Amino acid sequence: MSDHPEIATRVEALESVLTERGLIDPSTVDAIIEHYEKDVGPLNGARVVARAWTEDAYRERLLANGTKAIAELGYGGTEGADIRVLENSAEVHNVVVCTLCSCYPWPVLGLPPSWYKSDAYRSRMVAEPRAVLAEMGLELPEQVRIRIWDSSAEARYLVLPQRPAGTDGWSSEQLIPLITRDAMIGVAHAVEPG
Amino acid sequence: MPDLHDLGGRREFFAPIDHFPDEPVFHEAWEGRVYAIATFLQALMGPNFDAFRAVMERLPRDEYYGPYYGRWLGVMEKMFSRYLTGERTVARLKVVATAFALKQFVLRPTVPRFVAARVAPRIVGNAKRAKTAARFGVGDVVRVRAERNTGHTRQPGYVTGRRGAITEHHGAAVFADAHAATGSTHAEHLYTVAFDGTELWGDAAEPNTEIRIELFEPYLELA
């Protein structure tokens, strides 16, 4: 049972009129849903980050031109025309928001989670990032500069988190589970091993 | 000017963040249907996300602040109303070709490198050469103009009137304000501008914070 039965009914009505009028192809609509549920998600971004952690030349290409370096792994498309990669360091922590709507790098992170699209996150992140991050479990010392990126126009941003200590010599496959969606938005660090 | 959507720094929206590290892509079946129908129609009609956002920003208040994909539904019902009544139609062949192209080239776990790097950005992006030379360069200190366009704009309220420094200039793109208003595809230069937290929030700013945002040239003047 839907929490929003009135909306669900309107969607059914819209889809049936569009189908009757021959404006949509229902099997393609099904395929779009499946694509975003199965193929496109933060695992893509995690593969990009793991490669950047393990291959310096790739990391440099990624920071120089995110879209092109991400395309090497076969990811690209809607909301990914101009992807910029932001590297976290001991001095600067990057975090991403869209105050005007819900801009987000779909090809590498999938569709945005509800909290990213919430009024609370969109209003607060630019004004009180330390409070928001602390509330989400990430306390950063004052000497770390917090750089908030408001996605307002063409660029979409992917945060390159710091590689956790104790992972020297780890393969991409071992590193990928440490790289969460939250870390690539910038509201968390990558997971510490062990 | 619609301001339902312009939320940066608006204290009346401050609330705890309902954060779940893992959540499904679509919480209910209808959300996926709305998303996918919108995707199909954008592919069919040619994407104009600026127009889409412009309609969204003028939704009734309750609908805008309702469920996220409910917002998308509201936009589609308005944007495509003349197609829903049958007043306008699209050739069957175009619908079939769109379905074929999506399945064949787009809805794949990965796409060829040159498609992702060179073809897709031209179709889904708005980058375009500007007819005029850039007025500003990296390092310039600029002020965001005090006024805003009355319709759709990508000039948020919280940076309006504020001083920042240009950190990047990545060429130009179709000017969202004009694109939404008239369909014009003329391009304007785009700059990344950095604002110190104290410039935006004064004494209330948290220490050692800055905001970076891409702004179109018409929004900016030399400070």
mmCIF file of N, CA and C in Angstrom, chain B residues 27-130:
data_model
loop_
_atom_site.group_PDB
_atom_site.id
_atom_site.type_symbol
_atom_site.label_atom_id
_atom_site.label_comp_id
_atom_site.label_asym_id
_atom_site.label_seq_id
_atom_site.Cartn_x
_atom_site.Cartn_y
_atom_site.Cartn_z
ATOM 1 N N HIS B 27 11.407 4.489 -3.352
ATOM 2 C CA HIS B 27 10.770 3.964 -2.147
ATOM 3 C C HIS B 27 9.446 3.288 -2.460
ATOM 4 N N GLU B 28 8.773 3.771 -3.493
ATOM 5 C CA GLU B 28 7.494 3.183 -3.886
ATOM 6 C C GLU B 28 7.492 3.056 -5.407
ATOM 7 N N ALA B 29 6.698 2.109 -5.901
ATOM 8 C CA ALA B 29 6.698 1.828 -7.338
ATOM 9 C C ALA B 29 6.387 3.082 -8.166
ATOM 10 N N TRP B 30 5.461 3.911 -7.695
ATOM 11 C CA TRP B 30 5.072 5.088 -8.498
ATOM 12 C C TRP B 30 6.242 6.052 -8.704
ATOM 13 N N GLU B 31 7.174 6.092 -7.758
ATOM 14 C CA GLU B 31 8.316 7.003 -7.914
ATOM 15 C C GLU B 31 9.137 6.608 -9.137
ATOM 16 N N GLY B 32 9.392 5.314 -9.273
ATOM 17 C CA GLY B 32 10.145 4.816 -10.426
ATOM 18 C C GLY B 32 9.412 5.106 -11.729
ATOM 19 N N ARG B 33 8.065 4.931 -11.709
ATOM 20 C CA ARG B 33 7.287 5.203 -12.939
ATOM 21 C C ARG B 33 7.432 6.677 -13.329
ATOM 22 N N VAL B 34 7.302 7.569 -12.340
ATOM 23 C CA VAL B 34 7.397 9.013 -12.627
ATOM 24 C C VAL B 34 8.772 9.340 -13.208
ATOM 25 N N TYR B 35 9.810 8.834 -12.533
ATOM 26 C CA TYR B 35 11.171 9.127 -12.980
ATOM 27 C C TYR B 35 11.379 8.651 -14.421
ATOM 28 N N ALA B 36 10.951 7.411 -14.688
ATOM 29 C CA ALA B 36 11.204 6.809 -16.000
ATOM 30 C C ALA B 36 10.368 7.465 -17.098
ATOM 31 N N ILE B 37 9.129 7.833 -16.781
ATOM 32 C CA ILE B 37 8.301 8.521 -17.778
ATOM 33 C C ILE B 37 8.939 9.875 -18.121
ATOM 34 N N ALA B 38 9.405 10.577 -17.093
ATOM 35 C CA ALA B 38 10.054 11.875 -17.338
ATOM 36 C C ALA B 38 11.296 11.699 -18.203
ATOM 37 N N THR B 39 12.075 10.673 -17.916
ATOM 38 C CA THR B 39 13.285 10.403 -18.694
ATOM 39 C C THR B 39 12.937 10.124 -20.153
ATOM 40 N N PHE B 40 11.909 9.300 -20.350
ATOM 41 C CA PHE B 40 11.511 8.963 -21.720
ATOM 42 C C PHE B 40 11.048 10.218 -22.472
ATOM 43 N N LEU B 41 10.218 11.018 -21.811
ATOM 44 C CA LEU B 41 9.677 12.209 -22.485
ATOM 45 C C LEU B 41 10.772 13.241 -22.773
ATOM 46 N N GLN B 42 11.735 13.368 -21.851
ATOM 47 C CA GLN B 42 12.855 14.296 -22.107
ATOM 48 C C GLN B 42 13.647 13.827 -23.329
ATOM 49 N N ALA B 43 13.857 12.500 -23.423
ATOM 50 C CA ALA B 43 14.595 11.960 -24.575
ATOM 51 C C ALA B 43 13.795 12.191 -25.863
ATOM 52 N N LEU B 44 12.484 12.024 -25.765
ATOM 53 C CA LEU B 44 11.616 12.158 -26.939
ATOM 54 C C LEU B 44 11.522 13.611 -27.423
ATOM 55 N N MET B 45 11.342 14.515 -26.475
ATOM 56 C CA MET B 45 11.064 15.912 -26.838
ATOM 57 C C MET B 45 12.338 16.753 -26.931
ATOM 58 N N GLY B 46 13.464 16.197 -26.489
ATOM 59 C CA GLY B 46 14.689 16.996 -26.409
ATOM 60 C C GLY B 46 14.751 17.579 -25.012
ATOM 61 N N PRO B 47 15.848 17.326 -24.313
ATOM 62 C CA PRO B 47 15.884 17.748 -22.911
ATOM 63 C C PRO B 47 15.958 19.263 -22.759
ATOM 64 N N ASN B 48 15.136 19.791 -21.877
ATOM 65 C CA ASN B 48 15.277 21.188 -21.456
ATOM 66 C C ASN B 48 15.021 21.210 -19.948
ATOM 67 N N PHE B 49 16.107 20.904 -19.196
ATOM 68 C CA PHE B 49 15.963 20.821 -17.747
ATOM 69 C C PHE B 49 15.678 22.193 -17.148
ATOM 70 N N ASP B 50 16.094 23.251 -17.861
ATOM 71 C CA ASP B 50 15.821 24.592 -17.352
ATOM 72 C C ASP B 50 14.310 24.853 -17.341
ATOM 73 N N ALA B 51 13.652 24.471 -18.432
ATOM 74 C CA ALA B 51 12.202 24.655 -18.488
ATOM 75 C C ALA B 51 11.529 23.776 -17.436
ATOM 76 N N PHE B 52 12.040 22.555 -17.281
ATOM 77 C CA PHE B 52 11.509 21.618 -16.283
ATOM 78 C C PHE B 52 11.589 22.238 -14.886
ATOM 79 N N ARG B 53 12.774 22.796 -14.572
ATOM 80 C CA ARG B 53 12.959 23.409 -13.246
ATOM 81 C C ARG B 53 12.095 24.656 -13.091
ATOM 82 N N ALA B 54 11.959 25.405 -14.195
ATOM 83 C CA ALA B 54 11.156 26.637 -14.119
ATOM 84 C C ALA B 54 9.710 26.317 -13.758
ATOM 85 N N VAL B 55 9.177 25.251 -14.346
ATOM 86 C CA VAL B 55 7.795 24.855 -14.023
ATOM 87 C C VAL B 55 7.736 24.374 -12.568
ATOM 88 N N MET B 56 8.763 23.618 -12.168
ATOM 89 C CA MET B 56 8.779 23.082 -10.805
ATOM 90 C C MET B 56 8.749 24.197 -9.755
ATOM 91 N N GLU B 57 9.494 25.256 -10.028
ATOM 92 C CA GLU B 57 9.604 26.346 -9.056
ATOM 93 C C GLU B 57 8.298 27.113 -8.902
ATOM 94 N N ARG B 58 7.368 26.907 -9.828
ATOM 95 C CA ARG B 58 6.085 27.613 -9.767
ATOM 96 C C ARG B 58 4.939 26.682 -9.380
ATOM 97 N N LEU B 59 5.271 25.504 -8.904
ATOM 98 C CA LEU B 59 4.217 24.605 -8.439
ATOM 99 C C LEU B 59 3.555 25.207 -7.205
ATOM 100 N N PRO B 60 2.308 24.781 -6.923
ATOM 101 C CA PRO B 60 1.700 25.207 -5.656
ATOM 102 C C PRO B 60 2.598 24.780 -4.489
ATOM 103 N N ARG B 61 2.641 25.622 -3.461
ATOM 104 C CA ARG B 61 3.538 25.405 -2.325
ATOM 105 C C ARG B 61 3.451 23.978 -1.753
ATOM 106 N N ASP B 62 2.233 23.504 -1.530
ATOM 107 C CA ASP B 62 2.070 22.185 -0.910
ATOM 108 C C ASP B 62 2.644 21.081 -1.793
ATOM 109 N N GLU B 63 2.514 21.284 -3.111
ATOM 110 C CA GLU B 63 3.022 20.260 -4.019
ATOM 111 C C GLU B 63 4.555 20.300 -4.040
ATOM 112 N N TYR B 64 5.133 21.515 -4.048
ATOM 113 C CA TYR B 64 6.597 21.603 -4.056
ATOM 114 C C TYR B 64 7.183 20.953 -2.812
ATOM 115 N N TYR B 65 6.604 21.220 -1.663
ATOM 116 C CA TYR B 65 7.172 20.663 -0.429
ATOM 117 C C TYR B 65 6.644 19.266 -0.104
ATOM 118 N N GLY B 66 5.893 18.685 -1.025
ATOM 119 C CA GLY B 66 5.433 17.300 -0.849
ATOM 120 C C GLY B 66 6.511 16.329 -1.291
ATOM 121 N N PRO B 67 6.139 15.049 -1.551
ATOM 122 C CA PRO B 67 7.142 14.052 -1.950
ATOM 123 C C PRO B 67 7.904 14.483 -3.210
ATOM 124 N N TYR B 68 9.202 14.153 -3.243
ATOM 125 C CA TYR B 68 10.078 14.618 -4.310
ATOM 126 C C TYR B 68 9.557 14.265 -5.703
ATOM 127 N N TYR B 69 9.229 13.016 -5.926
ATOM 128 C CA TYR B 69 8.782 12.651 -7.271
ATOM 129 C C TYR B 69 7.337 13.099 -7.539
ATOM 130 N N GLY B 70 6.626 13.483 -6.492
ATOM 131 C CA GLY B 70 5.325 14.114 -6.679
ATOM 132 C C GLY B 70 5.494 15.450 -7.389
ATOM 133 N N ARG B 71 6.601 16.135 -7.056
ATOM 134 C CA ARG B 71 6.990 17.377 -7.708
ATOM 135 C C ARG B 71 7.199 17.150 -9.208
ATOM 136 N N TRP B 72 7.899 16.083 -9.523
ATOM 137 C CA TRP B 72 8.152 15.765 -10.943
ATOM 138 C C TRP B 72 6.828 15.489 -11.667
ATOM 139 N N LEU B 73 5.937 14.779 -10.968
ATOM 140 C CA LEU B 73 4.634 14.477 -11.563
ATOM 141 C C LEU B 73 3.902 15.775 -11.877
ATOM 142 N N GLY B 74 3.902 16.691 -10.917
ATOM 143 C CA GLY B 74 3.231 17.982 -11.116
ATOM 144 C C GLY B 74 3.783 18.719 -12.323
ATOM 145 N N VAL B 75 5.090 18.659 -12.498
ATOM 146 C CA VAL B 75 5.719 19.328 -13.643
ATOM 147 C C VAL B 75 5.250 18.689 -14.951
ATOM 148 N N MET B 76 5.265 17.357 -14.992
ATOM 149 C CA MET B 76 4.891 16.690 -16.256
ATOM 150 C C MET B 76 3.442 16.971 -16.629
ATOM 151 N N GLU B 77 2.555 16.949 -15.621
ATOM 152 C CA GLU B 77 1.143 17.220 -15.918
ATOM 153 C C GLU B 77 0.970 18.599 -16.547
ATOM 154 N N LYS B 78 1.808 19.553 -16.129
ATOM 155 C CA LYS B 78 1.712 20.907 -16.694
ATOM 156 C C LYS B 78 2.445 21.020 -18.030
ATOM 157 N N MET B 79 3.710 20.521 -18.049
ATOM 158 C CA MET B 79 4.531 20.690 -19.258
ATOM 159 C C MET B 79 3.936 20.008 -20.473
ATOM 160 N N PHE B 80 3.332 18.849 -20.235
ATOM 161 C CA PHE B 80 2.862 18.044 -21.362
ATOM 162 C C PHE B 80 1.337 18.052 -21.473
ATOM 163 N N SER B 81 0.701 19.064 -20.869
ATOM 164 C CA SER B 81 -0.770 19.064 -20.827
ATOM 165 C C SER B 81 -1.390 19.008 -22.226
ATOM 166 N N ARG B 82 -0.779 19.703 -23.170
ATOM 167 C CA ARG B 82 -1.382 19.713 -24.512
ATOM 168 C C ARG B 82 -1.212 18.380 -25.242
ATOM 169 N N TYR B 83 -0.228 17.606 -24.814
ATOM 170 C CA TYR B 83 -0.089 16.254 -25.367
ATOM 171 C C TYR B 83 -1.097 15.317 -24.704
ATOM 172 N N LEU B 84 -1.372 15.572 -23.407
ATOM 173 C CA LEU B 84 -2.317 14.715 -22.687
ATOM 174 C C LEU B 84 -3.730 14.898 -23.218
ATOM 175 N N THR B 85 -4.068 16.131 -23.618
ATOM 176 C CA THR B 85 -5.417 16.363 -24.153
ATOM 177 C C THR B 85 -5.518 15.945 -25.619
ATOM 178 N N GLY B 86 -4.388 15.638 -26.236
ATOM 179 C CA GLY B 86 -4.417 15.231 -27.640
ATOM 180 C C GLY B 86 -4.285 16.406 -28.597
ATOM 181 N N GLU B 87 -4.170 17.624 -28.030
ATOM 182 C CA GLU B 87 -4.025 18.813 -28.858
ATOM 183 C C GLU B 87 -2.745 18.754 -29.689
ATOM 184 N N ARG B 88 -1.690 18.178 -29.079
ATOM 185 C CA ARG B 88 -0.427 18.012 -29.798
ATOM 186 C C ARG B 88 -0.069 16.531 -29.821
ATOM 187 N N THR B 89 0.633 16.133 -30.860
ATOM 188 C CA THR B 89 1.019 14.725 -30.977
ATOM 189 C C THR B 89 2.488 14.632 -31.404
ATOM 190 N N VAL B 90 3.007 13.422 -31.282
ATOM 191 C CA VAL B 90 4.366 13.155 -31.752
ATOM 192 C C VAL B 90 4.266 11.973 -32.710
ATOM 193 N N ALA B 91 5.014 12.043 -33.793
ATOM 194 C CA ALA B 91 4.958 10.969 -34.787
ATOM 195 C C ALA B 91 5.354 9.639 -34.152
ATOM 196 N N ARG B 92 4.596 8.592 -34.470
ATOM 197 C CA ARG B 92 4.833 7.257 -33.921
ATOM 198 C C ARG B 92 6.285 6.812 -34.154
ATOM 199 N N LEU B 93 6.796 7.122 -35.312
ATOM 200 C CA LEU B 93 8.155 6.691 -35.658
ATOM 201 C C LEU B 93 9.184 7.293 -34.692
ATOM 202 N N LYS B 94 8.933 8.528 -34.278
ATOM 203 C CA LYS B 94 9.859 9.192 -33.373
ATOM 204 C C LYS B 94 9.855 8.501 -31.997
ATOM 205 N N VAL B 95 8.676 8.075 -31.570
ATOM 206 C CA VAL B 95 8.564 7.374 -30.277
ATOM 207 C C VAL B 95 9.296 6.029 -30.359
ATOM 208 N N VAL B 96 9.095 5.330 -31.451
ATOM 209 C CA VAL B 96 9.757 4.028 -31.641
ATOM 210 C C VAL B 96 11.279 4.208 -31.698
ATOM 211 N N ALA B 97 11.712 5.236 -32.410
ATOM 212 C CA ALA B 97 13.158 5.483 -32.538
ATOM 213 C C ALA B 97 13.767 5.849 -31.185
ATOM 214 N N THR B 98 13.042 6.642 -30.383
ATOM 215 C CA THR B 98 13.533 7.018 -29.052
ATOM 216 C C THR B 98 13.681 5.771 -28.175
ATOM 217 N N ALA B 99 12.658 4.910 -28.208
ATOM 218 C CA ALA B 99 12.697 3.675 -27.412
ATOM 219 C C ALA B 99 13.887 2.821 -27.834
ATOM 220 N N PHE B 100 14.085 2.713 -29.136
ATOM 221 C CA PHE B 100 15.190 1.906 -29.664
ATOM 222 C C PHE B 100 16.535 2.479 -29.216
ATOM 223 N N ALA B 101 16.692 3.804 -29.367
ATOM 224 C CA ALA B 101 17.972 4.437 -29.028
ATOM 225 C C ALA B 101 18.269 4.292 -27.540
ATOM 226 N N LEU B 102 17.260 4.479 -26.703
ATOM 227 C CA LEU B 102 17.485 4.348 -25.259
ATOM 228 C C LEU B 102 17.945 2.931 -24.919
ATOM 229 N N LYS B 103 17.218 1.942 -25.433
ATOM 230 C CA LYS B 103 17.561 0.552 -25.104
ATOM 231 C C LYS B 103 18.914 0.153 -25.683
ATOM 232 N N GLN B 104 19.173 0.620 -26.876
ATOM 233 C CA GLN B 104 20.373 0.181 -27.573
ATOM 234 C C GLN B 104 21.646 0.868 -27.058
ATOM 235 N N PHE B 105 21.538 2.163 -26.780
ATOM 236 C CA PHE B 105 22.766 2.931 -26.516
ATOM 237 C C PHE B 105 22.895 3.482 -25.097
ATOM 238 N N VAL B 106 21.786 3.666 -24.419
ATOM 239 C CA VAL B 106 21.845 4.397 -23.144
ATOM 240 C C VAL B 106 21.702 3.483 -21.936
ATOM 241 N N LEU B 107 20.735 2.583 -21.982
ATOM 242 C CA LEU B 107 20.405 1.774 -20.800
ATOM 243 C C LEU B 107 21.318 0.550 -20.725
ATOM 244 N N ARG B 108 22.588 0.813 -20.489
ATOM 245 C CA ARG B 108 23.590 -0.237 -20.423
ATOM 246 C C ARG B 108 24.447 0.019 -19.200
ATOM 247 N N PRO B 109 24.979 -1.060 -18.598
ATOM 248 C CA PRO B 109 25.817 -0.857 -17.402
ATOM 249 C C PRO B 109 27.004 0.061 -17.701
ATOM 250 N N THR B 110 27.593 -0.108 -18.877
ATOM 251 C CA THR B 110 28.659 0.814 -19.287
ATOM 252 C C THR B 110 28.446 1.154 -20.759
ATOM 253 N N VAL B 111 29.006 2.278 -21.170
ATOM 254 C CA VAL B 111 28.910 2.688 -22.573
ATOM 255 C C VAL B 111 30.333 2.853 -23.095
ATOM 256 N N PRO B 112 30.515 2.819 -24.438
ATOM 257 C CA PRO B 112 31.873 3.002 -24.964
ATOM 258 C C PRO B 112 32.469 4.326 -24.490
ATOM 259 N N ARG B 113 33.788 4.296 -24.302
ATOM 260 C CA ARG B 113 34.489 5.458 -23.754
ATOM 261 C C ARG B 113 34.216 6.746 -24.530
ATOM 262 N N PHE B 114 34.274 6.684 -25.865
ATOM 263 C CA PHE B 114 34.093 7.920 -26.640
ATOM 264 C C PHE B 114 32.662 8.443 -26.518
ATOM 265 N N VAL B 115 31.702 7.524 -26.311
ATOM 266 C CA VAL B 115 30.309 7.963 -26.121
ATOM 267 C C VAL B 115 30.196 8.722 -24.807
ATOM 268 N N ALA B 116 30.772 8.141 -23.734
ATOM 269 C CA ALA B 116 30.689 8.778 -22.418
ATOM 270 C C ALA B 116 31.468 10.089 -22.389
ATOM 271 N N ALA B 117 32.617 10.121 -23.085
ATOM 272 C CA ALA B 117 33.483 11.302 -23.007
ATOM 273 C C ALA B 117 33.071 12.399 -23.987
ATOM 274 N N ARG B 118 32.605 12.001 -25.174
ATOM 275 C CA ARG B 118 32.433 13.008 -26.238
ATOM 276 C C ARG B 118 31.005 13.156 -26.746
ATOM 277 N N VAL B 119 30.276 12.058 -26.855
ATOM 278 C CA VAL B 119 28.939 12.148 -27.459
ATOM 279 C C VAL B 119 27.899 12.569 -26.419
ATOM 280 N N ALA B 120 27.864 11.831 -25.303
ATOM 281 C CA ALA B 120 26.839 12.112 -24.286
ATOM 282 C C ALA B 120 26.881 13.556 -23.769
ATOM 283 N N PRO B 121 28.077 14.103 -23.466
ATOM 284 C CA PRO B 121 28.078 15.475 -22.940
ATOM 285 C C PRO B 121 27.434 16.491 -23.886
ATOM 286 N N ARG B 122 27.537 16.228 -25.189
ATOM 287 C CA ARG B 122 26.931 17.166 -26.143
ATOM 288 C C ARG B 122 25.416 17.058 -26.145
ATOM 289 N N ILE B 123 24.923 15.859 -25.847
ATOM 290 C CA ILE B 123 23.464 15.670 -25.868
ATOM 291 C C ILE B 123 22.844 16.128 -24.547
ATOM 292 N N VAL B 124 23.480 15.770 -23.440
ATOM 293 C CA VAL B 124 22.859 16.051 -22.142
ATOM 294 C C VAL B 124 23.395 17.317 -21.476
ATOM 295 N N GLY B 125 24.487 17.865 -21.990
ATOM 296 C CA GLY B 125 25.072 19.047 -21.365
ATOM 297 C C GLY B 125 24.721 20.311 -22.124
ATOM 298 N N ASN B 126 25.085 21.422 -21.553
ATOM 299 C CA ASN B 126 24.768 22.725 -22.158
ATOM 300 C C ASN B 126 25.998 23.538 -22.511
ATOM 301 N N ALA B 127 27.183 22.927 -22.457
ATOM 302 C CA ALA B 127 28.405 23.683 -22.764
ATOM 303 C C ALA B 127 28.325 24.175 -24.204
ATOM 304 N N LYS B 128 28.741 25.411 -24.419
ATOM 305 C CA LYS B 128 28.654 26.016 -25.746
ATOM 306 C C LYS B 128 29.583 27.220 -25.774
ATOM 307 N N ARG B 129 30.188 27.479 -26.912
ATOM 308 C CA ARG B 129 31.094 28.607 -27.025
ATOM 309 C C ARG B 129 30.297 29.918 -26.942
ATOM 310 N N ALA B 130 30.808 30.880 -26.174
ATOM 311 C CA ALA B 130 30.148 32.185 -26.083
ATOM 312 C C ALA B 130 30.599 33.066 -27.238
#
